[in-house]
Amino acid sequence: MKIQKLLIIGISVSATIFLSQCGPSKEVKELMKRANETIGVIPDKMPGSESDTGDKLALGKKLYFEKALSKDNAISCNSCHNLENGGNGTDNQSFSTGVNGKKGGRNAPTVFNAGFHIAQFWDGRAENLMAQAKGPILNPVEMAMPDADAVVRKIGKMPEYAELFKKAFPGTKDPVTYDNLVSAIASFERTLKTHDKFDEFQKGNAKALNSAEMEGLKTFLDTGCTNCHNGPLVGGNSYRKLGLVNAYETRDKGRYLVTKDEADMYVFKVPSLRNVTKTFPYFHDGSISTLKDAIQKMGWHQLGKKLGDEDIGKIATFLNTLSGN
Ligand code: HEC
Ligand code: HEC
């Protein structure tokens, strides 16, 4: 009798050990499947990167950090989209400071993963990275150069650039053009991708997330956040009205400024939530300083839900798994 009991215990213990080595439980597999269906892994390559050469990247990287691209030689792309010392591609300010301390009217989004978005800027007014990069250099509250010709003349006079442009654009007679300059910056930006443990999880590594993080993922999916924040960037792929259910107070008319279509009033690009823990403050107006506050406001304005502290905490725990390097 005793021996039989011991045998049964022995068998069940080894069965448990065997099963736990067998891979994730049914629930975890189910969650992985849901995540992959609504979100998915960030692709390896950004669209357009096929034709990026090492020489073009090297030029683009130098230009990204080039303060001579601003009127007072004090501001580079990196001033507002910091990549140094583990920078997350933003300045963590509500509004950025450009030439002569001038402030813009919108929060600077991160440059990480930007090349995967449907379009650039909060209102999507630039169709791609190249079109985007033409903006800040000539924007009076950002880098404030008077016009494209002035930029080309200034950079064209700097001896260190002659060789770099020639290598990046071989076979062209006058490689220093505004289009080539922003095209090189765009190539460099196409290398700015993040890796995080949520993608490890989606690829099948059940241990990449702990149980609290999985619980958070489930809450994020169940609450309806993925109505808008979906696809590999957890956003970045559609435009939606801010204040869809309960109005949000803002003077910024969003995408209406681009399309002049009444239906686009207060419509913004749904931001990507990859790396969101690090890219505070939040919203186009940079008015929300904590992630928990952003989640609470999203629940109310976008879904008409009064989320409790517990759910907000769970969602924040999940969003933290989207932080990568
Ligand atoms: C003075 C600060 C400042 C400088 C300098 C600056 N940016 Fe920005 N950047 C911003 C702000 C603010 C926005 C958002 C503006 C908007 O949406 O209308 C933005 C938006 C962007 C976006 C769009 C991201 C998205 O999610 O839509 C990219 C990409 C970008 N900048 C790259 C650059 C590059 C490349 C340079 C250098 C050529 C540069 N920026 C210079 C402040 C700055
Ligand atoms: C109906 C669409 C929609 C739904 C549903 C939605 N969001 Fe958003 N979300 C947006 C839009 C649009 C913005 C940009 C707001 C702005 O322009 O200021 C945004 C912004 C955010 C931001 C700020 C990101 C940043 O970089 O500034 C966070 C965080 C966020 N959402 C999380 C959530 C969470 C969590 C949920 C679920 C509780 C959720 N969202 C539900 C559309 C939506």
Short mmCIF file of C-alpha atoms and ligand atoms in Angstrom, two decimals, residues 64 75-77 80-81 96-98 106-111 114 117 119-123 125 129 132-133 136-137 141-143 185 189 269, ligand 1:
data_model
loop_
_atom_site.label_atom_id
_atom_site.label_comp_id
_atom_site.label_asym_id
_atom_site.label_seq_id
_atom_site.Cartn_x
_atom_site.Cartn_y
_atom_site.Cartn_z
CA TYR A 64 22.26 63.87 -37.27
CA ILE A 75 21.12 72.79 -32.26
CA SER A 76 21.30 69.40 -33.95
CA CYS A 77 18.65 66.72 -34.44
CA CYS A 80 15.68 67.23 -29.26
CA HIS A 81 15.96 63.51 -30.08
CA SER A 96 11.45 71.29 -27.18
CA THR A 97 13.78 74.25 -27.21
CA GLY A 98 15.11 75.34 -30.60
CA ARG A 106 4.14 69.97 -29.64
CA ASN A 107 5.97 67.28 -27.71
CA ALA A 108 8.94 65.68 -29.53
CA PRO A 109 8.25 62.00 -30.25
CA THR A 110 11.09 59.48 -30.23
CA VAL A 111 13.05 58.83 -33.42
CA ALA A 114 9.83 56.11 -36.49
CA HIS A 117 5.11 54.56 -38.83
CA ALA A 119 3.67 58.81 -41.67
CA GLN A 120 5.69 61.28 -39.59
CA PHE A 121 4.62 63.94 -37.04
CA TRP A 122 1.64 63.89 -34.68
CA ASP A 123 -0.58 64.90 -37.59
CA ARG A 125 1.98 65.73 -42.43
CA LEU A 129 11.55 60.12 -42.88
CA GLN A 132 10.19 64.76 -42.31
CA ALA A 133 13.87 65.68 -42.00
CA PRO A 136 13.11 70.93 -38.59
CA ILE A 137 16.20 72.34 -40.35
CA VAL A 141 11.46 77.57 -33.87
CA GLU A 142 13.73 74.56 -34.39
CA MET A 143 16.97 74.87 -36.41
CA ILE A 185 19.82 61.36 -42.31
CA GLU A 189 17.31 56.83 -38.73
CA LYS A 269 -1.49 59.67 -35.19
C1 HEC B 1 13.97 71.95 -31.52
C2 HEC B 1 13.67 70.55 -31.37
C3 HEC B 1 13.76 69.63 -32.55
C4 HEC B 1 14.81 69.50 -33.45
C5 HEC B 1 16.08 70.28 -33.52
C6 HEC B 1 14.43 68.40 -34.31
N1 HEC B 1 13.21 67.89 -33.95
FE1 HEC B 1 12.31 66.27 -34.72
N2 HEC B 1 10.62 66.73 -33.75
C7 HEC B 1 10.48 67.74 -32.82
C8 HEC B 1 9.08 67.92 -32.50
C9 HEC B 1 8.51 68.91 -31.51
C10 HEC B 1 8.37 66.99 -33.28
C11 HEC B 1 6.85 66.82 -33.35
C12 HEC B 1 6.29 67.92 -34.21
C13 HEC B 1 4.90 67.66 -34.76
O1 HEC B 1 4.43 66.52 -34.71
O2 HEC B 1 4.30 68.58 -35.31
C14 HEC B 1 9.38 66.24 -34.03
C15 HEC B 1 9.10 65.15 -34.88
C16 HEC B 1 10.08 64.36 -35.45
C17 HEC B 1 9.85 63.08 -36.08
C18 HEC B 1 8.51 62.38 -36.23
C19 HEC B 1 8.36 61.23 -35.27
C20 HEC B 1 6.94 60.72 -35.20
O3 HEC B 1 6.69 59.81 -34.41
O4 HEC B 1 6.06 61.21 -35.93
C21 HEC B 1 11.07 62.63 -36.53
C22 HEC B 1 11.36 61.33 -37.26
C23 HEC B 1 12.04 63.64 -36.21
N3 HEC B 1 11.41 64.66 -35.53
C24 HEC B 1 13.38 63.63 -36.59
C25 HEC B 1 14.20 64.77 -36.54
C26 HEC B 1 15.44 64.93 -37.30
C27 HEC B 1 16.03 63.91 -38.23
C28 HEC B 1 15.94 66.16 -36.97
C29 HEC B 1 17.17 66.84 -37.52
C30 HEC B 1 17.16 67.11 -38.94
C31 HEC B 1 15.01 66.74 -36.00
N4 HEC B 1 13.96 65.88 -35.80
C32 HEC B 1 15.21 67.95 -35.36
C33 HEC B 1 11.52 68.47 -32.29
C34 HEC B 1 12.75 68.64 -32.90
#
